[in-house]
C-alpha positions as a printed NumPy array, in Angstrom:
array([[-114.942,   57.529,   69.376],
       [-112.885,   56.179,   72.28 ],
       [-109.862,   56.284,   68.983],
       [-110.278,   60.472,   68.537],
       [-110.065,   60.432,   72.377],
       [-107.342,   58.182,   72.679],
       [-105.377,   60.564,   69.885],
       [-106.123,   64.05 ,   71.219],
       [-104.785,   62.693,   74.743],
       [-101.317,   61.213,   72.545],
       [-100.946,   64.588,   70.513],
       [ -99.457,   65.697,   74.486],
       [ -97.465,   61.985,   75.974],
       [ -96.305,   61.848,   72.489],
       [ -93.938,   65.043,   72.789],
       [ -93.334,   64.158,   75.867],
       [ -89.596,   62.145,   74.866],
       [ -88.647,   65.358,   74.736],
       [ -88.628,   65.611,   78.428],
       [ -86.322,   64.537,   80.903],
       [ -86.266,   61.206,   82.502],
       [ -87.725,   62.454,   85.809],
       [ -89.919,   64.674,   84.618],
       [ -91.574,   61.625,   81.932],
       [ -92.369,   59.121,   85.175],
       [ -94.812,   61.922,   86.71 ],
       [ -96.483,   62.216,   83.685],
       [ -96.95 ,   58.697,   83.511],
       [-100.866,   58.718,   83.576],
       [-101.232,   61.807,   81.425],
       [-103.52 ,   59.961,   78.585],
       [-105.903,   58.691,   81.265],
       [-105.896,   62.284,   83.134],
       [-106.87 ,   63.956,   79.823],
       [-108.91 ,   61.318,   78.607],
       [-111.21 ,   61.926,   81.463],
       [-111.469,   65.074,   81.566],
       [-108.864,   65.366,   84.654],
       [-107.384,   68.86 ,   85.33 ],
       [-104.532,   69.912,   84.25 ],
       [-105.052,   73.883,   83.248],
       [-102.295,   75.915,   84.609],
       [-102.346,   80.225,   84.32 ],
       [-105.004,   81.778,   82.049],
       [-103.16 ,   80.788,   78.822],
       [-104.871,   78.69 ,   76.678],
       [-102.961,   76.504,   74.438],
       [-104.961,   76.486,   70.441],
       [-105.434,   73.629,   67.666],
       [-105.393,   74.608,   64.698],
       [-105.85 ,   73.357,   60.716],
       [-107.266,   69.834,   62.969],
       [-107.378,   67.328,   60.674],
       [-108.896,   63.597,   61.069],
       [-109.071,   60.883,   58.649],
       [-109.481,   56.986,   58.144],
       [-106.053,   55.358,   57.174],
       [-107.146,   52.344,   55.895],
       [-109.339,   50.064,   54.019],
       [-112.536,   50.671,   55.806],
       [-113.719,   47.177,   54.32 ],
       [-110.364,   45.734,   55.703],
       [-111.728,   47.299,   58.909],
       [-114.322,   45.98 ,   61.534],
       [-115.109,   49.711,   62.591],
       [-114.01 ,   51.911,   60.36 ],
       [-114.972,   55.928,   60.945],
       [-116.453,   57.942,   58.486],
       [-117.745,   61.217,   58.598],
       [-116.004,   62.602,   61.275],
       [-116.502,   66.58 ,   61.736],
       [-114.189,   68.667,   63.976],
       [-115.133,   72.311,   65.229],
       [-114.087,   75.097,   66.471],
       [-111.466,   75.881,   64.255],
       [-109.735,   76.675,   65.985],
       [-110.055,   74.631,   69.352],
       [-108.997,   76.395,   72.93 ],
       [-107.259,   74.408,   75.54 ],
       [-109.446,   74.049,   77.961],
       [-112.262,   74.422,   75.987],
       [-114.952,   72.027,   74.239],
       [-114.819,   70.158,   70.647],
       [-117.796,   69.221,   69.532],
       [-117.315,   66.145,   67.495],
       [-119.406,   63.72 ,   64.879],
       [-119.581,   61.296,   62.503],
       [-120.486,   57.427,   62.289],
       [-118.889,   54.811,   63.422],
       [-120.291,   51.046,   61.529],
       [-118.705,   48.201,   63.886],
       [-118.97 ,   45.037,   61.69 ],
       [-118.986,   42.636,   64.979],
       [-118.013,   43.251,   68.746],
       [-114.113,   43.642,   69.676],
       [-112.355,   43.668,   73.286],
       [-109.124,   42.015,   74.55 ],
       [-106.588,   42.401,   73.465],
       [-107.202,   45.824,   72.276],
       [-103.932,   48.167,   72.009],
       [-103.554,   50.624,   69.752],
       [ -99.775,   51.741,   67.522],
       [ -98.544,   54.438,   67.567],
       [ -96.692,   56.567,   65.09 ],
       [ -95.41 ,   60.155,   65.689],
       [ -94.021,   62.912,   63.232],
       [ -93.509,   66.472,   64.164],
       [ -93.18 ,   69.412,   61.43 ],
       [ -88.901,   70.558,   61.623],
       [ -89.497,   73.912,   61.274],
       [ -86.217,   74.102,   59.953],
       [ -85.572,   72.297,   56.82 ],
       [ -90.086,   71.807,   56.337],
       [ -88.922,   67.868,   56.599],
       [ -91.012,   65.481,   59.13 ],
       [ -88.71 ,   63.509,   61.844],
       [ -90.149,   60.981,   63.284],
       [ -90.099,   60.495,   67.012],
       [ -89.007,   57.204,   68.363],
       [ -90.701,   55.141,   70.939],
       [ -88.029,   56.585,   73.766],
       [ -89.597,   54.859,   78.006],
       [ -93.21 ,   54.233,   77.049],
       [ -93.512,   57.778,   74.812],
       [ -94.12 ,   58.892,   71.148],
       [ -94.424,   56.391,   69.01 ],
       [ -95.24 ,   53.797,   70.397],
       [ -96.886,   50.132,   71.014],
       [ -99.997,   50.444,   73.556],
       [-101.607,   47.039,   75.115],
       [-104.559,   46.888,   78.051],
       [-106.502,   49.789,   76.07 ],
       [-110.049,   47.695,   77.864],
       [-108.53 ,   47.951,   80.863],
       [-107.664,   51.988,   80.38 ],
       [-111.206,   52.791,   78.804],
       [-112.706,   50.65 ,   81.956],
       [-111.545,   53.993,   83.967],
       [-112.936,   57.061,   81.644],
       [-116.352,   58.239,   82.142],
       [-118.27 ,   57.274,   78.797],
       [-120.172,   60.836,   77.461],
       [-123.894,   60.418,   78.083],
       [-124.481,   61.005,   74.293],
       [-123.187,   57.613,   73.374],
       [-124.702,   55.868,   76.286],
       [-127.751,   56.672,   75.067],
       [-126.328,   55.27 ,   71.635],
       [-125.692,   51.697,   73.552],
       [-121.992,   52.931,   73.505],
       [-120.434,   52.46 ,   76.446],
       [-117.116,   52.526,   75.788],
       [-116.519,   49.274,   77.668],
       [-114.859,   46.278,   76.221],
       [-116.553,   45.011,   74.648],
       [-117.779,   46.836,   72.337],
       [-120.862,   46.161,   70.677],
       [-121.552,   45.261,   66.749],
       [-123.673,   48.017,   65.195],
       [-124.351,   51.413,   63.7  ],
       [-123.841,   54.555,   65.293],
       [-124.498,   57.493,   64.013],
       [-123.248,   61.136,   66.479],
       [-124.999,   64.041,   65.871],
       [-122.157,   66.256,   67.406],
       [-120.472,   64.579,   70.641],
       [-119.001,   67.485,   73.119],
       [-115.34 ,   67.019,   74.211],
       [-114.441,   68.17 ,   77.653],
       [-110.866,   69.156,   76.995],
       [-108.104,   70.352,   79.623],
       [-105.209,   71.92 ,   78.901],
       [-102.38 ,   69.371,   78.277],
       [-100.317,   67.983,   81.08 ],
       [ -97.011,   69.663,   79.182],
       [ -95.822,   72.598,   77.2  ],
       [ -96.699,   71.554,   73.275],
       [ -95.505,   73.243,   70.123],
       [ -95.926,   72.32 ,   66.813],
       [ -97.085,   70.682,   63.707],
       [ -97.667,   66.642,   64.173],
       [ -99.039,   64.185,   61.989],
       [ -99.678,   61.521,   64.623],
       [-101.137,   57.914,   62.82 ],
       [-103.326,   55.199,   64.965],
       [-103.454,   51.668,   64.393],
       [-106.107,   49.789,   66.697],
       [-106.243,   46.025,   66.664],
       [-108.2  ,   43.325,   68.531],
       [-106.535,   40.189,   69.103],
       [-104.468,   40.81 ,   66.353],
       [-108.099,   41.634,   63.467],
       [-107.22 ,   45.43 ,   62.136],
       [-110.323,   47.476,   64.655],
       [-109.763,   51.475,   62.507],
       [-106.636,   52.948,   61.634],
       [-106.587,   56.892,   62.137],
       [-104.562,   60.039,   61.228],
       [-104.495,   63.453,   63.167],
       [-102.726,   66.471,   60.941],
       [-102.426,   68.734,   63.643],
       [-100.75 ,   72.933,   64.221],
       [-100.569,   72.885,   68.271],
       [-100.038,   76.953,   69.573],
       [ -99.053,   77.023,   73.596]])
């Protein structure tokens, strides 16, 4: 489920290209802080994640670790709050470094209703993020995953992991975000496809 947590964090981080250069620099640790449940909440108003959908965007036969039967609730998900995630991940063979995630992000243009591609600017937006094993090493793995033998650290062991329901605490995004987004994350290990996940989401701040 590390892919899901990563994509959630990047929803806010990818949107950061709208900020000025100075602000982007101060947000450079936003992925790590969000994934590690750092306290980013400001004020009482809660951001809502509405109409959240999660899909596998590749051929499961070609993936090292295809995700299936992923269910996310409630709808809407309020931030700060708790998302409940269930699903299956079938890791066919052990994988690890070099681990990278390539992100493609689109935002719906509210004027003409087209989907605008968010380019990579200053490591924000539709970028490729290397060194994912280093990032994962700094994140506390949920006890529910540890009990299944999945410790969220590289290398990831082979096996079938069924997660009945995992509660994921989520803090408020470190930057203001509004709009409809499509986020496609392609994770590879040594050039081999690990998994492809696409998130469609409407964010209301």
